[in-house]
Coordinates of C-alpha atoms in Angstrom, one line a residue:
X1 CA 128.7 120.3 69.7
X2 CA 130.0 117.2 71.6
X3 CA 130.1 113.9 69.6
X4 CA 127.9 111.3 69.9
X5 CA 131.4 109.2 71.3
X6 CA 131.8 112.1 74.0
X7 CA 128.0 111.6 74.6
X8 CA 127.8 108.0 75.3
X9 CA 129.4 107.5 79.2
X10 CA 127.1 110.5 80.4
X11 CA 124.3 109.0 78.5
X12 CA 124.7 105.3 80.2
X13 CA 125.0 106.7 83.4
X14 CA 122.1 108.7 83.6
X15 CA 120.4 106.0 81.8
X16 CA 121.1 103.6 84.7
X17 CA 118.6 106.2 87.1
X18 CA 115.8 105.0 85.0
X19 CA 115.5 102.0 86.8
X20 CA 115.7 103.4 89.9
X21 CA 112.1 105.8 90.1
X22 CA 110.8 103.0 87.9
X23 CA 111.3 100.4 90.5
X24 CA 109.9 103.0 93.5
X25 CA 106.3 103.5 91.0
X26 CA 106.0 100.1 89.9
X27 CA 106.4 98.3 93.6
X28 CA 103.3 100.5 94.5
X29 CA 101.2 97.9 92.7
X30 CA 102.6 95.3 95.1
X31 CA 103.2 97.4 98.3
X32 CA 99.1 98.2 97.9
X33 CA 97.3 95.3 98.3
X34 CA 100.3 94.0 100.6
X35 CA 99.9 96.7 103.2
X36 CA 96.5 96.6 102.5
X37 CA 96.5 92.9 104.3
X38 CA 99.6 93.7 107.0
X39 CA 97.9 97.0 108.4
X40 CA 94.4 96.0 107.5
X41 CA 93.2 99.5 105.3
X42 CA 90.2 100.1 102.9
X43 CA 90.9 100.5 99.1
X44 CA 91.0 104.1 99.5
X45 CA 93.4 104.2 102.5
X46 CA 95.9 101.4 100.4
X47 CA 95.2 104.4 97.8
X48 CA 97.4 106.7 100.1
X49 CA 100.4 104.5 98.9
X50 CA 100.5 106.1 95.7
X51 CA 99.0 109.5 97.5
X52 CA 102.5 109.5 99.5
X53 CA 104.9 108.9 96.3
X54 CA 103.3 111.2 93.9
X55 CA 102.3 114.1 96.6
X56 CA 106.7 113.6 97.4
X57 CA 107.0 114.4 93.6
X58 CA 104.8 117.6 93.9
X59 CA 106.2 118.8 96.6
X60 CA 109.8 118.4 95.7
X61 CA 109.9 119.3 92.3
X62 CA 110.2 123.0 92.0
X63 CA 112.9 123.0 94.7
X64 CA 114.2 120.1 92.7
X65 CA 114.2 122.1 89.8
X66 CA 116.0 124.9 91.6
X67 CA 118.4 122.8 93.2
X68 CA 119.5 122.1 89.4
X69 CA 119.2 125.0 88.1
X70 CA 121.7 126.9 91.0
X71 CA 124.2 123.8 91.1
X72 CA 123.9 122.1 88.2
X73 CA 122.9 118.2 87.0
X74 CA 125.5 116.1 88.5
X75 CA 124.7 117.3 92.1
X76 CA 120.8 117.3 91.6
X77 CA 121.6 113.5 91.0
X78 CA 123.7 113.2 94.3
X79 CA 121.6 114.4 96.4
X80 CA 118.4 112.6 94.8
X81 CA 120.7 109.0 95.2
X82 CA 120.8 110.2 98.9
X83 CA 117.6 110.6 99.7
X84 CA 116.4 107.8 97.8
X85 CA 118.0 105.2 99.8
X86 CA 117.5 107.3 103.1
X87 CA 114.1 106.1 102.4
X88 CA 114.5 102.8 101.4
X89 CA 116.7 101.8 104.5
X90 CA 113.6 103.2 106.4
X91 CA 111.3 100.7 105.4
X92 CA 113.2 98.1 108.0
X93 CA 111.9 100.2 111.4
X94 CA 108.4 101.1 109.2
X95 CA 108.0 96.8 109.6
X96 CA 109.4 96.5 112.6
X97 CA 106.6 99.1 114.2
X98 CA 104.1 97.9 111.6
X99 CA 103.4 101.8 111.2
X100 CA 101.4 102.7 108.0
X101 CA 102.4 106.4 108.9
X102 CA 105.9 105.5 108.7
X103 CA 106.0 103.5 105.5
X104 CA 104.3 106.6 103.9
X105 CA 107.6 109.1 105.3
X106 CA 109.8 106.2 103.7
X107 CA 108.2 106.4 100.2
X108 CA 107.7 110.3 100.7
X109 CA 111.4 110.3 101.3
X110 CA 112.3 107.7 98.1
X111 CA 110.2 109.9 96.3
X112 CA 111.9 113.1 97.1
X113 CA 114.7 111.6 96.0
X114 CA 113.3 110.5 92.5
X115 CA 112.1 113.7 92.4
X116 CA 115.5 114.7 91.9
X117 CA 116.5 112.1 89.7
X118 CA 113.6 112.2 87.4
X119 CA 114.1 116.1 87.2
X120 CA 117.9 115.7 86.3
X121 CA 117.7 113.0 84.2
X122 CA 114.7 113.4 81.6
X123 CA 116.2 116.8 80.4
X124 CA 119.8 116.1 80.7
X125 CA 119.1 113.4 78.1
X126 CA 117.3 115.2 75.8
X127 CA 120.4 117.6 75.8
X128 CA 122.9 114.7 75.0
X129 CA 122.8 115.3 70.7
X130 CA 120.4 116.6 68.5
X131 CA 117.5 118.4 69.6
X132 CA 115.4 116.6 66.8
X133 CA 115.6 113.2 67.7
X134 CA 115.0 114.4 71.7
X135 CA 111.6 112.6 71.8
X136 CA 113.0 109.4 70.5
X137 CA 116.4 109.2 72.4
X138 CA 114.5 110.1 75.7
X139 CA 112.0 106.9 74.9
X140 CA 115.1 105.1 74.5
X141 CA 116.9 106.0 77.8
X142 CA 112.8 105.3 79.2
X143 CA 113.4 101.9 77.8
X144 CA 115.6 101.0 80.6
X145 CA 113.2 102.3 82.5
X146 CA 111.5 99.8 82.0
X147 CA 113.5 96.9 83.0
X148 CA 112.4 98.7 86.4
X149 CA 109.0 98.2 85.8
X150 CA 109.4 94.3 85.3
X151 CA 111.9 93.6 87.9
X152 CA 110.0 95.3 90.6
X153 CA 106.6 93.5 90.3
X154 CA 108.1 90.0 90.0
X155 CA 110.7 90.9 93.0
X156 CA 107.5 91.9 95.0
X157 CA 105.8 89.1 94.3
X158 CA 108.4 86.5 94.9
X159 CA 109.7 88.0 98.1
X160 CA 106.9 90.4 99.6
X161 CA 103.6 88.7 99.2
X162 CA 104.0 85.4 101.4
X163 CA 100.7 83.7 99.4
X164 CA 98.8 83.5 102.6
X165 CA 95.3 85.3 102.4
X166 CA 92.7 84.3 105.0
X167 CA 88.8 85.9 104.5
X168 CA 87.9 87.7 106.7
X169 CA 85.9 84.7 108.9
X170 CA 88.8 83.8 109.2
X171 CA 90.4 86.9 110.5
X172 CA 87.7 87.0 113.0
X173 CA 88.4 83.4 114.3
X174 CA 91.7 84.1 115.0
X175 CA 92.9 85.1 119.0
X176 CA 94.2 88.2 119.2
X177 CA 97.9 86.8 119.6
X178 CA 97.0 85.2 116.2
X179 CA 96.1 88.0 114.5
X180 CA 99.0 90.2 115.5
X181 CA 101.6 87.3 114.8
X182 CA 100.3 87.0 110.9
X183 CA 100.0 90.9 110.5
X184 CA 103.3 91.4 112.2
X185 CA 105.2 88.4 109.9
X186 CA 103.2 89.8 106.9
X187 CA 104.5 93.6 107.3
X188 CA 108.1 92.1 108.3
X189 CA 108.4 90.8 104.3
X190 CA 109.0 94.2 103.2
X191 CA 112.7 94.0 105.4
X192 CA 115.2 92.1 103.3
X193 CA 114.0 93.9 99.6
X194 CA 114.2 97.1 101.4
X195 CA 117.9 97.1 102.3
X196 CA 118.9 95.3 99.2
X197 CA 117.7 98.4 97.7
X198 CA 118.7 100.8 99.8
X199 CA 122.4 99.2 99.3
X200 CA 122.0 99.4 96.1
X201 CA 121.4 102.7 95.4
X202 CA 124.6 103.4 97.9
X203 CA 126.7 102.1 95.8
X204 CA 125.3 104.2 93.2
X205 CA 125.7 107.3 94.7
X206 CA 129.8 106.2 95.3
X207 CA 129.8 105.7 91.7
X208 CA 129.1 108.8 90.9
X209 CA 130.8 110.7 92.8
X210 CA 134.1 109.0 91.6
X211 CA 133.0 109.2 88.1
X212 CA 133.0 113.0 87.0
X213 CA 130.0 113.6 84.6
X214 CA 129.6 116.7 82.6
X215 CA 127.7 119.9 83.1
X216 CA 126.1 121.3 79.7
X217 CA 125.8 124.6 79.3
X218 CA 122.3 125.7 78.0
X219 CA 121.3 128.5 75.4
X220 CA 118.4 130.6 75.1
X221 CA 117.6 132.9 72.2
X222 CA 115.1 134.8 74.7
X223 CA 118.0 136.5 76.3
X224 CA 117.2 138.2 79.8
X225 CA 114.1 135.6 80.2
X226 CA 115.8 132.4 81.3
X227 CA 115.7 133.0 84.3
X228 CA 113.9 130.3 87.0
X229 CA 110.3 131.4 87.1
X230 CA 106.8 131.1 85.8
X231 CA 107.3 132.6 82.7
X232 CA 107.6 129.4 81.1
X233 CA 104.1 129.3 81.5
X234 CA 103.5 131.5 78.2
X235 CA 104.3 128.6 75.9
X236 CA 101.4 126.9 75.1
X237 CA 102.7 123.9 73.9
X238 CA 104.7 123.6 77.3
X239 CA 101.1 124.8 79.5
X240 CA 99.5 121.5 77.4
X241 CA 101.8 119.3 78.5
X242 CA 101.9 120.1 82.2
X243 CA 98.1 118.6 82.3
X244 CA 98.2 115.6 79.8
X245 CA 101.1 114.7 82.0
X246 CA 98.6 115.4 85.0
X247 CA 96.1 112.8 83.5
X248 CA 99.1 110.8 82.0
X249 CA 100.4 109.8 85.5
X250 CA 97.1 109.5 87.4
X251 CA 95.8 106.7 84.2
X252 CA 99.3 104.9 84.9
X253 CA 99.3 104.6 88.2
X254 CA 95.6 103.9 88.5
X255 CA 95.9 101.1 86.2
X256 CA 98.6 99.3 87.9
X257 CA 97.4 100.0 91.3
X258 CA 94.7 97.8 91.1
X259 CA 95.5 95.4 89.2
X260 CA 95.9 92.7 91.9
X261 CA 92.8 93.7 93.4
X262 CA 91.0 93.8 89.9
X263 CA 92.2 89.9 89.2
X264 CA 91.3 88.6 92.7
X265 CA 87.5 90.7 91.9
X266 CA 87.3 90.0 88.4
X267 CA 88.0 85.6 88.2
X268 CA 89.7 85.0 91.8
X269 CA 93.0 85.1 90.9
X270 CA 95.7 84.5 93.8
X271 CA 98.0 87.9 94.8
X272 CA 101.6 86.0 93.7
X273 CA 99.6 84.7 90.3
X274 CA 98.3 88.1 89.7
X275 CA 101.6 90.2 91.3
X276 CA 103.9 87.7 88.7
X277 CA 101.6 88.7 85.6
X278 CA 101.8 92.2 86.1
X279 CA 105.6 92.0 85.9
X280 CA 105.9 89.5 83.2
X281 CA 103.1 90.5 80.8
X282 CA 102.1 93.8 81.6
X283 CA 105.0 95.5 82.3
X284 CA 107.2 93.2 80.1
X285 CA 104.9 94.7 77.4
X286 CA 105.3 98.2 78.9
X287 CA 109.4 97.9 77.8
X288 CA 108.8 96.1 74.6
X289 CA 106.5 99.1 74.0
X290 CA 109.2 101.9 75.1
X291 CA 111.7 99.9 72.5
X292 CA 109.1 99.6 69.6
X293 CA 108.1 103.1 70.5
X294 CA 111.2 104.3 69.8
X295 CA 111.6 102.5 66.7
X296 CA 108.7 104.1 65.2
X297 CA 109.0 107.7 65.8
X298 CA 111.6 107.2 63.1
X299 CA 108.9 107.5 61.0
X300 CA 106.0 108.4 62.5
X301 CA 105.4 111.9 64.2
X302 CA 106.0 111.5 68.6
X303 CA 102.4 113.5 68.5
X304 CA 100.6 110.9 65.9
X305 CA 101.8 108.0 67.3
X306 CA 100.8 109.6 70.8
X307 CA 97.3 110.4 70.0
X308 CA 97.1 106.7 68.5
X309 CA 98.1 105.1 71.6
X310 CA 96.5 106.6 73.9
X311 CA 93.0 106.4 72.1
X312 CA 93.4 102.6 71.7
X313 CA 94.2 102.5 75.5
X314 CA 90.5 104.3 75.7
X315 CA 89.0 101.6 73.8
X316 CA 91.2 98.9 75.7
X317 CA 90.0 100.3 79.4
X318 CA 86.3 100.7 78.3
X319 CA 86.0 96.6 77.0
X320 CA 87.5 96.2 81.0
X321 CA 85.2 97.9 82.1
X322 CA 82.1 96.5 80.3
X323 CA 83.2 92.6 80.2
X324 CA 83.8 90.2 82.8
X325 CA 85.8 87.3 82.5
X326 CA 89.7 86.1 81.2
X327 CA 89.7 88.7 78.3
X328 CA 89.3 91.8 80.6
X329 CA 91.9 90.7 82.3
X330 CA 94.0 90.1 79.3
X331 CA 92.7 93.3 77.9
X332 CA 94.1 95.4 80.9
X333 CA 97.5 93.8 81.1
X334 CA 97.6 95.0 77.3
X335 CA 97.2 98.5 78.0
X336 CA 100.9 99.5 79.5
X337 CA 102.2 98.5 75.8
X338 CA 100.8 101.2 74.9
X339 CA 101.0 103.8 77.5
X340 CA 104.6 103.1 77.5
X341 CA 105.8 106.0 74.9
X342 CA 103.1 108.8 76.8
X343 CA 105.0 110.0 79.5
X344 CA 108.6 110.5 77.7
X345 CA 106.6 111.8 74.5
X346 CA 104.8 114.4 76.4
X347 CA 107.9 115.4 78.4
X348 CA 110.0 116.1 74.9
X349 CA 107.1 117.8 73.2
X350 CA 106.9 119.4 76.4
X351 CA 110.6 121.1 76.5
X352 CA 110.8 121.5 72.7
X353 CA 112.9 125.0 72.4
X354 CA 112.6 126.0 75.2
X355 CA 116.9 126.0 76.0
X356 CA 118.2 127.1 79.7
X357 CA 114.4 127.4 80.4
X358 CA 113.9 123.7 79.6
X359 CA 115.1 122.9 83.6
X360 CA 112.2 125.0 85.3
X361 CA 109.7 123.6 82.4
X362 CA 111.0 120.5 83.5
X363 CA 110.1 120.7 87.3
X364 CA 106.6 121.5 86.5
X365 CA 106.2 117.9 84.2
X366 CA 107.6 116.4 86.8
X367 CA 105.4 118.6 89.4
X368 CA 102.2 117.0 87.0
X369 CA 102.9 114.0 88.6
X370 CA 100.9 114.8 91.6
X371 CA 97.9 113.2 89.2
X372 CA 99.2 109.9 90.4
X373 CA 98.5 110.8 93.8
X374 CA 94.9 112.0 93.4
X375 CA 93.3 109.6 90.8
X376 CA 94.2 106.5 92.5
X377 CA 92.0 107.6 95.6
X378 CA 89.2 108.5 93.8
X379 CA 89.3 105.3 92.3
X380 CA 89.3 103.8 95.7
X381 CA 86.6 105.9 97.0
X382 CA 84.3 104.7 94.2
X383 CA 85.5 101.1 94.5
X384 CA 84.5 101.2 98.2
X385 CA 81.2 103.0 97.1
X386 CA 80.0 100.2 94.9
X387 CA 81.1 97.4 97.3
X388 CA 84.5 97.1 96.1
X389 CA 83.9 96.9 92.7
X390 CA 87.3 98.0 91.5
X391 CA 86.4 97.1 87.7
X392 CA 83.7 100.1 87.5
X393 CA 86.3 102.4 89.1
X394 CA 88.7 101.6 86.1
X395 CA 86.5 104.5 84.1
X396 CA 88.9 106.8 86.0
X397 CA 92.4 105.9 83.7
X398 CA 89.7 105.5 80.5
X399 CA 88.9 109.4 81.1
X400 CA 92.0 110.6 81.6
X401 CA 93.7 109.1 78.5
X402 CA 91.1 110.8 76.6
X403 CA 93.0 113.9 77.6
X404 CA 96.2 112.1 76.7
X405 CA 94.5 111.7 73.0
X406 CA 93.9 115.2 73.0
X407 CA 97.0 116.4 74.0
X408 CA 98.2 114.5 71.0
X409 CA 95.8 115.7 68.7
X410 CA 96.8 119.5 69.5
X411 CA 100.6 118.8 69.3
X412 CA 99.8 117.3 65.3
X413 CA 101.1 120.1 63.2
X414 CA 103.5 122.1 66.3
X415 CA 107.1 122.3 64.4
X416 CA 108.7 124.5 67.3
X417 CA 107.8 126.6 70.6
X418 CA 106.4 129.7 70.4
X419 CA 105.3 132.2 73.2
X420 CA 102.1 133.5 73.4
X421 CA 101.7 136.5 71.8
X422 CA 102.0 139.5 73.9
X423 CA 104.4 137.7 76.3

């Protein structure tokens, strides 16, 4: 085995994609009740925001996971940098047309692309050392991750929401000229973040394709069997994690989706006031929680600690739901503290032992993420049912922590994979 010294480049490079998928989910909180405004939607159709990334990372992850498997890491993460800032560079003729249609095929597009990333990186970095400490090394790469989830926010909120919201009296008062002038400069915010990011990620992609990373070799004691295909489905442990991942996702994304929406509901609170809180507490939180994670999986079992966490975020999301006022608000932007460790936690329990198999197990976690594309709209849809009461729809993330919790529970006293019998 490789030393940790022989391990480190690869492991700072791959690292460095965190931020990239983190910065395409944790925009979506910004980009929803932006476009919501610019192309004039309901809650549910701003839902289709999140609908559009997550249904990208369904879609693409078993031929992601292919891709991988046939060519290896390092061009799964080529061809993932490509597409990303295909779709990022897209977002400039989405404003220019003020299209909703075609801002959803530029975040399908980004998506496919952190499809490809995500799938790479997440197991490649649980190969880089020890397979014992491969829960707590991928929540430290996910750390980084999310430096992603603080810049994007606070970028969004400092150069996409422009701070002007009219009622809707004042909508209607407006000439028609009028009204297509502010929609048109409101969509046209999106521009100059868009190919800053797009650039961005280009540079990337030259960076590694001069620098030559690594392939590693896999082994599997199941000889004959590693093959890509459902088989992988005969592990329970691995089966578990597919849907707590399914609920994980859908709870994260539905939590920050809103959030703008549940401040300006909840005590009125402006979309830059609320946009800049969710990147500097919230999501601040959500990387001091990756790092203290980390730190305590020294000790504690990934599975304890995940059960833990998640059923305190139950507790957190039903006070939300039940109180109006400051502290719900407070309350909420303390919940991504601690669903910081779930998705990285699951993911390593996950792939435990499974070897060369661990890159088709890996495409369906990632494939699990299609939950952030369907719990979001049925929070929407019962938002819009109750006259836009978007705090009542927040019993959607409390329920599907509770899986989370389970998921934890069931994983208490697993020491290894093991098939089910008769496979």
């Amino acid at each position: 085995m490789k030393s940790t010294q022989q391990y480190l480049l690869p492991f700072i490079m791959i690292t460095s994609l965190f931020f990239l998928w983190a910065f395409l989910h944790n925009i979506n909180p910004i980009l929803i009740p932006h476009l919501k405004k610019a192309c004039t939607l309901t809650d549910t159709q701003s839902a289709l925001i999140d609908f559009s990334v997550y249904l990208g990372y369904f879609v693409m992850a078993l031929p992601a996971g292919w891709f991988m498997h046939k060519y290896g890491y390092t061009k799964g993460i080529l061809l993932g940098l490509a597409l990303y800032c295909t779709g990022a560079f897209l977002f400039v003729p989405a404003a220019s047309e003020r299209s909703y249609l075609f801002f959803l095929t530029a975040l399908f597009i980004m998506a496919a692309g952190a499809t490809f990333l995500e799938t790479v990186a997440n197991p490649y970095i649980t190969k880089l050392g020890d397979p014992a400490t491969a829960a707590g090394r991928l929540n430290l790469a996910q750390s980084f991750n999310g430096v992603g989830a603080v810049v994007a926010p606070m970028i969004g909120s400092l150069f996409i929401f422009s701070g002007i919201e009219h009622s809707s009296d004042e909508l209607s008062s407006m000439s028609t000229e009028q009204l297509q002038s502010y929609l048109n400069s409101e969509a046209a915010t999106v521009k100059l973040p868009y190919m800053v990011i797009g650039s961005v990620v280009l540079l990337i992609l030259v960076l590694f394709i001069v620098v030559k990373l690594p392939d590693i070799q896999e082994t599997n004691k199941d000889e004959g069997k590693s093959g890509f295909s459902f088989r992988v489905f005969r592990f329970v442990h691995f089966r578990n994690a597919v849907v707590a991942q399914f609920f994980y996702v859908g709870a994260q994304v539905c939590v920050g989706s809103f959030f703008v929406r549940f401040c300006k509901y909840n005590i009125g609170m402006g979309e830059k006031e609320a946009g800049f809180y969710w990147g500097s507490v919230a999501m601040v939180g959500f990387m001091l929680g990756r790092f203290v994670g980390s730190f305590l999986m020294r000790s504690v079992k990934p599975a304890k600690l995940l059960m833990l966490y998640a059923f305190i975020s139950v507790l957190l999301l039903l006070f939300v739901i039940s109180f109006k006022g400051s502290t719900a608000t407070y309350a909420l932007m303390i919940v991504p503290f601690f669903m910081s460790i779930m998705f990285p936690t699951i993911f390593a329990l996950g792939i435990n032992g499974l070897g060369e198999e661990s890159k088709i197990a890996s495409s369906f976690i990632v494939m699990a993420i299609v939950g952030g594309a369907l719990f979001p709209l049925i929070m929407g849809k019962i938002s819009d049912l109750n006259n836009g009461n978007i705090q009542l729809a927040y019993v959607v993330p409390m329920a599907c922590l509770a899986v989370v919790a389970w998921y934890g529970f069931t994983q208490l006293k697993k020491e290894a994979a093991q098939p089910v019998a008769g496979h």
